[in-house]
């Protein structure tokens, strides 16, 4: 009987420690998810308000160079200040700028026959896709980190092809790029959400920006695809 006492005393703390670590991980994941979706909601509303104001006041398009420079410059600022008090202003500056750049695109789409329906359809499809993919990852807890390299390479190719479509005036290539970006954006939503769930991303500011950019690209790509179909009609 006495020989059993040391065994029981040494084996009891193990499950407690493992359970404590598991609970701590779950609590951290829940916190990051909660903060991410809260900030994402605010940035989407802010960006939508800026885009609506851009349409209402008929603000001019910023141009390709200013759009790319502003986007990458503000994205760099987000990463630089991700752990400081300047992180949130940087995030709202980035999403506000992207909302401003979206305004002329929306105005152009609304000018097409059935433009309001095109914008509504693209918005509904984007929302449904984001909710479905997010729910899938949150329910299954699957790890999609293996997709990271493929998605990054795909986005680089899409960026180069998109620039080629603009400078070479090739609508067919632009349409193909829009379809490619839509698929890649859906994959990035899976990837970013999976990183939060598995603990790969613990900074809710970066998680928010990653999801926001994916949603933005998905919406603009669907808008181009649906708008192309509407213009053909």
PDB file of C-alpha atoms in Angstrom:
ATOM      1  CA  UNK A   1       0.000   0.000   0.000  1.00  0.00           C
ATOM      2  CA  UNK A   2       2.781   2.424   0.883  1.00  0.00           C
ATOM      3  CA  UNK A   3       4.532   1.721  -2.435  1.00  0.00           C
ATOM      4  CA  UNK A   4       1.508   3.100  -4.306  1.00  0.00           C
ATOM      5  CA  UNK A   5       1.569   6.519  -2.629  1.00  0.00           C
ATOM      6  CA  UNK A   6       4.517   8.086  -4.548  1.00  0.00           C
ATOM      7  CA  UNK A   7       3.064   6.988  -7.891  1.00  0.00           C
ATOM      8  CA  UNK A   8      -0.317   8.612  -7.267  1.00  0.00           C
ATOM      9  CA  UNK A   9       1.221  11.836  -5.944  1.00  0.00           C
ATOM     10  CA  UNK A  10       3.478  12.310  -8.989  1.00  0.00           C
ATOM     11  CA  UNK A  11       0.848  11.547 -11.620  1.00  0.00           C
ATOM     12  CA  UNK A  12      -1.893  13.867 -10.331  1.00  0.00           C
ATOM     13  CA  UNK A  13      -0.351  17.253 -11.286  1.00  0.00           C
ATOM     14  CA  UNK A  14       0.177  16.278 -14.971  1.00  0.00           C
ATOM     15  CA  UNK A  15      -3.450  16.431 -16.126  1.00  0.00           C
ATOM     16  CA  UNK A  16      -3.972  19.563 -14.067  1.00  0.00           C
ATOM     17  CA  UNK A  17      -1.039  21.301 -15.763  1.00  0.00           C
ATOM     18  CA  UNK A  18      -2.122  20.186 -19.218  1.00  0.00           C
ATOM     19  CA  UNK A  19      -5.678  21.214 -18.494  1.00  0.00           C
ATOM     20  CA  UNK A  20      -4.560  24.593 -17.248  1.00  0.00           C
ATOM     21  CA  UNK A  21      -2.486  25.202 -20.373  1.00  0.00           C
ATOM     22  CA  UNK A  22      -5.420  24.142 -22.548  1.00  0.00           C
ATOM     23  CA  UNK A  23      -7.797  26.476 -20.719  1.00  0.00           C
ATOM     24  CA  UNK A  24      -5.303  29.338 -20.987  1.00  0.00           C
ATOM     25  CA  UNK A  25      -4.923  28.743 -24.732  1.00  0.00           C
ATOM     26  CA  UNK A  26      -8.703  28.644 -25.184  1.00  0.00           C
ATOM     27  CA  UNK A  27      -9.086  31.869 -23.200  1.00  0.00           C
ATOM     28  CA  UNK A  28      -6.387  33.614 -25.255  1.00  0.00           C
ATOM     29  CA  UNK A  29      -7.943  32.426 -28.515  1.00  0.00           C
ATOM     30  CA  UNK A  30     -11.375  33.600 -27.410  1.00  0.00           C
ATOM     31  CA  UNK A  31      -9.975  37.011 -26.459  1.00  0.00           C
ATOM     32  CA  UNK A  32      -8.195  37.459 -29.797  1.00  0.00           C
ATOM     33  CA  UNK A  33     -11.302  36.377 -31.714  1.00  0.00           C
ATOM     34  CA  UNK A  34     -13.539  38.719 -29.743  1.00  0.00           C
ATOM     35  CA  UNK A  35     -11.234  41.708 -30.173  1.00  0.00           C
ATOM     36  CA  UNK A  36     -10.621  40.918 -33.836  1.00  0.00           C
ATOM     37  CA  UNK A  37     -14.296  40.720 -34.786  1.00  0.00           C
ATOM     38  CA  UNK A  38     -15.109  43.831 -32.763  1.00  0.00           C
ATOM     39  CA  UNK A  39     -12.393  45.859 -34.474  1.00  0.00           C
ATOM     40  CA  UNK A  40     -13.238  44.331 -37.855  1.00  0.00           C
ATOM     41  CA  UNK A  41     -16.859  45.423 -37.490  1.00  0.00           C
ATOM     42  CA  UNK A  42     -15.815  48.982 -36.660  1.00  0.00           C
ATOM     43  CA  UNK A  43     -13.333  49.217 -39.534  1.00  0.00           C
ATOM     44  CA  UNK A  44     -15.867  47.848 -42.026  1.00  0.00           C
ATOM     45  CA  UNK A  45     -18.461  50.397 -40.916  1.00  0.00           C
ATOM     46  CA  UNK A  46     -15.888  53.202 -40.998  1.00  0.00           C
ATOM     47  CA  UNK A  47     -14.666  52.181 -44.432  1.00  0.00           C
ATOM     48  CA  UNK A  48     -18.239  51.921 -45.739  1.00  0.00           C
ATOM     49  CA  UNK A  49     -18.994  55.432 -44.447  1.00  0.00           C
ATOM     50  CA  UNK A  50     -15.902  56.842 -46.175  1.00  0.00           C
ATOM     51  CA  UNK A  51     -16.807  55.038 -49.401  1.00  0.00           C
ATOM     52  CA  UNK A  52     -20.378  56.376 -49.237  1.00  0.00           C
ATOM     53  CA  UNK A  53     -19.072  59.907 -48.694  1.00  0.00           C
ATOM     54  CA  UNK A  54     -16.686  59.471 -51.630  1.00  0.00           C
ATOM     55  CA  UNK A  55     -19.606  58.478 -53.853  1.00  0.00           C
ATOM     56  CA  UNK A  56     -21.866  61.250 -52.556  1.00  0.00           C
ATOM     57  CA  UNK A  57     -19.271  63.981 -53.069  1.00  0.00           C
ATOM     58  CA  UNK A  58     -18.023  62.440 -56.331  1.00  0.00           C
ATOM     59  CA  UNK A  59     -14.429  62.447 -55.156  1.00  0.00           C
ATOM     60  CA  UNK A  60     -11.873  61.632 -57.861  1.00  0.00           C
ATOM     61  CA  UNK A  61     -10.074  58.308 -57.983  1.00  0.00           C
ATOM     62  CA  UNK A  62      -6.646  58.494 -56.290  1.00  0.00           C
ATOM     63  CA  UNK A  63      -4.892  56.849 -59.219  1.00  0.00           C
ATOM     64  CA  UNK A  64      -2.899  53.627 -59.378  1.00  0.00           C
ATOM     65  CA  UNK A  65       0.397  54.926 -57.979  1.00  0.00           C
ATOM     66  CA  UNK A  66      -1.206  56.795 -55.086  1.00  0.00           C
ATOM     67  CA  UNK A  67      -3.440  53.828 -54.305  1.00  0.00           C
ATOM     68  CA  UNK A  68      -0.528  51.387 -54.166  1.00  0.00           C
ATOM     69  CA  UNK A  69       1.719  53.839 -52.308  1.00  0.00           C
ATOM     70  CA  UNK A  70      -0.955  54.716 -49.771  1.00  0.00           C
ATOM     71  CA  UNK A  71      -1.935  51.098 -49.208  1.00  0.00           C
ATOM     72  CA  UNK A  72       1.559  49.680 -48.719  1.00  0.00           C
ATOM     73  CA  UNK A  73       2.703  52.730 -46.758  1.00  0.00           C
ATOM     74  CA  UNK A  74      -0.180  52.533 -44.307  1.00  0.00           C
ATOM     75  CA  UNK A  75       0.138  48.739 -44.124  1.00  0.00           C
ATOM     76  CA  UNK A  76       3.788  49.206 -43.150  1.00  0.00           C
ATOM     77  CA  UNK A  77       2.687  51.667 -40.458  1.00  0.00           C
ATOM     78  CA  UNK A  78       0.252  49.105 -39.043  1.00  0.00           C
ATOM     79  CA  UNK A  79       2.985  46.489 -38.742  1.00  0.00           C
ATOM     80  CA  UNK A  80       5.447  49.006 -37.306  1.00  0.00           C
ATOM     81  CA  UNK A  81       3.049  50.188 -34.579  1.00  0.00           C
ATOM     82  CA  UNK A  82       1.249  46.874 -34.013  1.00  0.00           C
ATOM     83  CA  UNK A  83       2.202  46.751 -30.318  1.00  0.00           C
ATOM     84  CA  UNK A  84       1.821  50.447 -29.520  1.00  0.00           C
ATOM     85  CA  UNK A  85      -0.976  52.927 -28.971  1.00  0.00           C
ATOM     86  CA  UNK A  86      -0.617  54.081 -32.585  1.00  0.00           C
ATOM     87  CA  UNK A  87      -1.809  50.723 -33.889  1.00  0.00           C
ATOM     88  CA  UNK A  88      -5.525  51.585 -33.889  1.00  0.00           C
ATOM     89  CA  UNK A  89      -5.093  55.006 -35.585  1.00  0.00           C
ATOM     90  CA  UNK A  90      -2.949  53.277 -38.226  1.00  0.00           C
ATOM     91  CA  UNK A  91      -5.632  50.631 -38.787  1.00  0.00           C
ATOM     92  CA  UNK A  92      -8.376  53.218 -39.215  1.00  0.00           C
ATOM     93  CA  UNK A  93      -6.141  55.294 -41.494  1.00  0.00           C
ATOM     94  CA  UNK A  94      -5.549  52.239 -43.692  1.00  0.00           C
ATOM     95  CA  UNK A  95      -9.189  51.140 -43.816  1.00  0.00           C
ATOM     96  CA  UNK A  96     -10.377  54.718 -44.324  1.00  0.00           C
ATOM     97  CA  UNK A  97      -7.989  55.162 -47.243  1.00  0.00           C
ATOM     98  CA  UNK A  98      -9.179  51.895 -48.765  1.00  0.00           C
ATOM     99  CA  UNK A  99     -12.766  53.051 -48.332  1.00  0.00           C
ATOM    100  CA  UNK A 100     -11.909  56.287 -50.131  1.00  0.00           C
ATOM    101  CA  UNK A 101     -10.290  54.355 -53.004  1.00  0.00           C
ATOM    102  CA  UNK A 102     -13.409  52.172 -53.201  1.00  0.00           C
ATOM    103  CA  UNK A 103     -15.737  55.165 -53.664  1.00  0.00           C
ATOM    104  CA  UNK A 104     -14.955  55.836 -57.357  1.00  0.00           C
ATOM    105  CA  UNK A 105     -15.222  52.104 -58.096  1.00  0.00           C
ATOM    106  CA  UNK A 106     -18.692  52.029 -56.537  1.00  0.00           C
ATOM    107  CA  UNK A 107     -19.709  55.169 -58.442  1.00  0.00           C
ATOM    108  CA  UNK A 108     -18.641  53.558 -61.704  1.00  0.00           C
ATOM    109  CA  UNK A 109     -20.564  50.373 -60.883  1.00  0.00           C
ATOM    110  CA  UNK A 110     -23.677  52.303 -59.883  1.00  0.00           C
ATOM    111  CA  UNK A 111     -23.599  54.093 -63.250  1.00  0.00           C
ATOM    112  CA  UNK A 112     -24.021  50.784 -65.085  1.00  0.00           C
ATOM    113  CA  UNK A 113     -27.460  49.406 -65.990  1.00  0.00           C
ATOM    114  CA  UNK A 114     -28.685  47.637 -62.860  1.00  0.00           C
ATOM    115  CA  UNK A 115     -25.679  48.957 -60.976  1.00  0.00           C
ATOM    116  CA  UNK A 116     -27.428  49.062 -57.608  1.00  0.00           C
ATOM    117  CA  UNK A 117     -28.333  45.382 -57.947  1.00  0.00           C
ATOM    118  CA  UNK A 118     -24.725  44.554 -58.888  1.00  0.00           C
ATOM    119  CA  UNK A 119     -23.356  46.284 -55.791  1.00  0.00           C
ATOM    120  CA  UNK A 120     -25.984  44.659 -53.569  1.00  0.00           C
ATOM    121  CA  UNK A 121     -25.277  41.218 -55.018  1.00  0.00           C
ATOM    122  CA  UNK A 122     -21.516  41.613 -54.579  1.00  0.00           C
ATOM    123  CA  UNK A 123     -22.007  42.798 -50.994  1.00  0.00           C
ATOM    124  CA  UNK A 124     -24.366  39.920 -50.173  1.00  0.00           C
ATOM    125  CA  UNK A 125     -22.062  37.338 -51.769  1.00  0.00           C
ATOM    126  CA  UNK A 126     -19.071  38.712 -49.869  1.00  0.00           C
ATOM    127  CA  UNK A 127     -20.910  38.641 -46.543  1.00  0.00           C
ATOM    128  CA  UNK A 128     -22.267  35.135 -47.100  1.00  0.00           C
ATOM    129  CA  UNK A 129     -18.839  33.824 -48.128  1.00  0.00           C
ATOM    130  CA  UNK A 130     -17.097  35.370 -45.126  1.00  0.00           C
ATOM    131  CA  UNK A 131     -19.689  34.082 -42.658  1.00  0.00           C
ATOM    132  CA  UNK A 132     -19.725  30.571 -44.152  1.00  0.00           C
ATOM    133  CA  UNK A 133     -15.943  30.186 -44.261  1.00  0.00           C
ATOM    134  CA  UNK A 134     -15.479  31.671 -40.785  1.00  0.00           C
ATOM    135  CA  UNK A 135     -18.162  29.407 -39.328  1.00  0.00           C
ATOM    136  CA  UNK A 136     -16.524  26.374 -40.941  1.00  0.00           C
ATOM    137  CA  UNK A 137     -13.120  27.114 -39.423  1.00  0.00           C
ATOM    138  CA  UNK A 138     -14.524  28.022 -36.011  1.00  0.00           C
ATOM    139  CA  UNK A 139     -16.598  24.838 -35.946  1.00  0.00           C
ATOM    140  CA  UNK A 140     -14.068  22.344 -37.274  1.00  0.00           C
ATOM    141  CA  UNK A 141     -10.938  24.041 -35.849  1.00  0.00           C
ATOM    142  CA  UNK A 142      -9.036  22.896 -38.927  1.00  0.00           C
ATOM    143  CA  UNK A 143      -5.514  24.167 -39.506  1.00  0.00           C
ATOM    144  CA  UNK A 144      -5.090  25.856 -42.899  1.00  0.00           C
ATOM    145  CA  UNK A 145      -1.587  27.185 -42.243  1.00  0.00           C
ATOM    146  CA  UNK A 146      -0.242  24.938 -45.013  1.00  0.00           C
ATOM    147  CA  UNK A 147      -1.950  27.234 -47.535  1.00  0.00           C
ATOM    148  CA  UNK A 148       0.144  30.281 -46.595  1.00  0.00           C
ATOM    149  CA  UNK A 149       2.904  29.935 -49.167  1.00  0.00           C
ATOM    150  CA  UNK A 150       0.524  29.111 -51.997  1.00  0.00           C
ATOM    151  CA  UNK A 151      -1.757  32.055 -51.186  1.00  0.00           C
ATOM    152  CA  UNK A 152       1.139  34.508 -50.944  1.00  0.00           C
ATOM    153  CA  UNK A 153       2.572  33.376 -54.276  1.00  0.00           C
ATOM    154  CA  UNK A 154      -0.877  33.533 -55.849  1.00  0.00           C
ATOM    155  CA  UNK A 155      -1.419  37.109 -54.668  1.00  0.00           C
ATOM    156  CA  UNK A 156       1.973  38.190 -56.046  1.00  0.00           C
ATOM    157  CA  UNK A 157       1.112  36.677 -59.427  1.00  0.00           C
ATOM    158  CA  UNK A 158      -2.339  38.286 -59.327  1.00  0.00           C
ATOM    159  CA  UNK A 159      -0.806  41.703 -58.544  1.00  0.00           C
ATOM    160  CA  UNK A 160       1.632  41.464 -61.448  1.00  0.00           C
ATOM    161  CA  UNK A 161      -1.083  40.201 -63.819  1.00  0.00           C
ATOM    162  CA  UNK A 162      -3.444  42.950 -62.639  1.00  0.00           C
ATOM    163  CA  UNK A 163      -0.859  45.639 -63.368  1.00  0.00           C
ATOM    164  CA  UNK A 164      -0.318  44.076 -66.780  1.00  0.00           C
ATOM    165  CA  UNK A 165      -4.049  44.182 -67.486  1.00  0.00           C
ATOM    166  CA  UNK A 166      -4.139  47.894 -66.591  1.00  0.00           C
ATOM    167  CA  UNK A 167      -1.113  48.980 -68.610  1.00  0.00           C
ATOM    168  CA  UNK A 168      -1.815  46.715 -71.605  1.00  0.00           C
ATOM    169  CA  UNK A 169      -5.550  47.528 -71.659  1.00  0.00           C
ATOM    170  CA  UNK A 170      -6.646  43.865 -71.605  1.00  0.00           C
ATOM    171  CA  UNK A 171     -10.167  43.499 -70.132  1.00  0.00           C
ATOM    172  CA  UNK A 172     -10.131  39.712 -70.488  1.00  0.00           C
ATOM    173  CA  UNK A 173      -6.963  39.462 -68.401  1.00  0.00           C
ATOM    174  CA  UNK A 174      -8.469  41.827 -65.842  1.00  0.00           C
ATOM    175  CA  UNK A 175     -11.524  39.586 -65.588  1.00  0.00           C
ATOM    176  CA  UNK A 176      -9.340  36.511 -65.096  1.00  0.00           C
ATOM    177  CA  UNK A 177      -7.370  38.324 -62.382  1.00  0.00           C
ATOM    178  CA  UNK A 178     -10.608  39.292 -60.613  1.00  0.00           C
ATOM    179  CA  UNK A 179     -11.713  35.647 -60.553  1.00  0.00           C
ATOM    180  CA  UNK A 180      -8.276  34.586 -59.290  1.00  0.00           C
ATOM    181  CA  UNK A 181      -8.261  37.216 -56.530  1.00  0.00           C
ATOM    182  CA  UNK A 182     -11.759  36.195 -55.431  1.00  0.00           C
ATOM    183  CA  UNK A 183     -10.631  32.587 -54.966  1.00  0.00           C
ATOM    184  CA  UNK A 184      -7.397  33.622 -53.240  1.00  0.00           C
ATOM    185  CA  UNK A 185      -9.300  35.977 -50.921  1.00  0.00           C
ATOM    186  CA  UNK A 186     -11.614  33.156 -49.874  1.00  0.00           C
ATOM    187  CA  UNK A 187      -8.538  31.043 -49.132  1.00  0.00           C
ATOM    188  CA  UNK A 188      -7.003  33.873 -47.122  1.00  0.00           C
ATOM    189  CA  UNK A 189     -10.142  34.136 -44.984  1.00  0.00           C
ATOM    190  CA  UNK A 190      -9.720  30.450 -44.153  1.00  0.00           C
ATOM    191  CA  UNK A 191      -6.005  30.942 -43.514  1.00  0.00           C
ATOM    192  CA  UNK A 192      -6.310  34.041 -41.314  1.00  0.00           C
ATOM    193  CA  UNK A 193      -9.189  32.645 -39.245  1.00  0.00           C
ATOM    194  CA  UNK A 194      -7.348  29.353 -38.813  1.00  0.00           C
ATOM    195  CA  UNK A 195      -4.254  31.178 -37.531  1.00  0.00           C
ATOM    196  CA  UNK A 196      -6.339  32.868 -34.847  1.00  0.00           C
ATOM    197  CA  UNK A 197      -8.043  29.634 -33.810  1.00  0.00           C
ATOM    198  CA  UNK A 198      -4.808  27.628 -33.629  1.00  0.00           C
ATOM    199  CA  UNK A 199      -2.895  30.367 -31.816  1.00  0.00           C
ATOM    200  CA  UNK A 200      -0.683  31.278 -34.768  1.00  0.00           C
ATOM    201  CA  UNK A 201      -1.858  34.901 -34.620  1.00  0.00           C
ATOM    202  CA  UNK A 202      -2.157  36.504 -31.191  1.00  0.00           C
ATOM    203  CA  UNK A 203      -2.175  40.171 -32.248  1.00  0.00           C
ATOM    204  CA  UNK A 204      -5.773  41.185 -32.920  1.00  0.00           C
ATOM    205  CA  UNK A 205      -4.687  44.298 -34.843  1.00  0.00           C
ATOM    206  CA  UNK A 206      -2.830  42.237 -37.453  1.00  0.00           C
ATOM    207  CA  UNK A 207      -5.613  39.658 -37.493  1.00  0.00           C
ATOM    208  CA  UNK A 208      -8.150  42.406 -38.183  1.00  0.00           C
ATOM    209  CA  UNK A 209      -6.116  43.904 -41.012  1.00  0.00           C
ATOM    210  CA  UNK A 210      -5.600  40.489 -42.603  1.00  0.00           C
ATOM    211  CA  UNK A 211      -9.322  39.715 -42.591  1.00  0.00           C
ATOM    212  CA  UNK A 212     -10.291  43.232 -43.669  1.00  0.00           C
ATOM    213  CA  UNK A 213      -7.987  43.166 -46.706  1.00  0.00           C
ATOM    214  CA  UNK A 214      -9.304  39.724 -47.682  1.00  0.00           C
ATOM    215  CA  UNK A 215     -12.921  40.908 -47.426  1.00  0.00           C
ATOM    216  CA  UNK A 216     -12.104  44.095 -49.354  1.00  0.00           C
ATOM    217  CA  UNK A 217     -10.396  42.168 -52.168  1.00  0.00           C
ATOM    218  CA  UNK A 218     -13.194  39.623 -52.301  1.00  0.00           C
ATOM    219  CA  UNK A 219     -15.829  42.354 -52.592  1.00  0.00           C
ATOM    220  CA  UNK A 220     -14.009  44.345 -55.275  1.00  0.00           C
ATOM    221  CA  UNK A 221     -13.308  41.180 -57.282  1.00  0.00           C
ATOM    222  CA  UNK A 222     -16.940  40.075 -57.169  1.00  0.00           C
ATOM    223  CA  UNK A 223     -17.973  43.620 -58.066  1.00  0.00           C
ATOM    224  CA  UNK A 224     -15.780  43.459 -61.170  1.00  0.00           C
ATOM    225  CA  UNK A 225     -17.124  40.045 -62.154  1.00  0.00           C
ATOM    226  CA  UNK A 226     -20.786  40.928 -61.638  1.00  0.00           C
ATOM    227  CA  UNK A 227     -20.289  44.339 -63.215  1.00  0.00           C
ATOM    228  CA  UNK A 228     -18.746  42.755 -66.303  1.00  0.00           C
ATOM    229  CA  UNK A 229     -21.804  40.539 -66.680  1.00  0.00           C
ATOM    230  CA  UNK A 230     -24.108  43.496 -66.225  1.00  0.00           C
ATOM    231  CA  UNK A 231     -22.285  45.586 -68.839  1.00  0.00           C
ATOM    232  CA  UNK A 232     -22.580  42.742 -71.352  1.00  0.00           C
ATOM    233  CA  UNK A 233     -26.306  42.732 -70.900  1.00  0.00           C
TER     234      UNK A 233
END
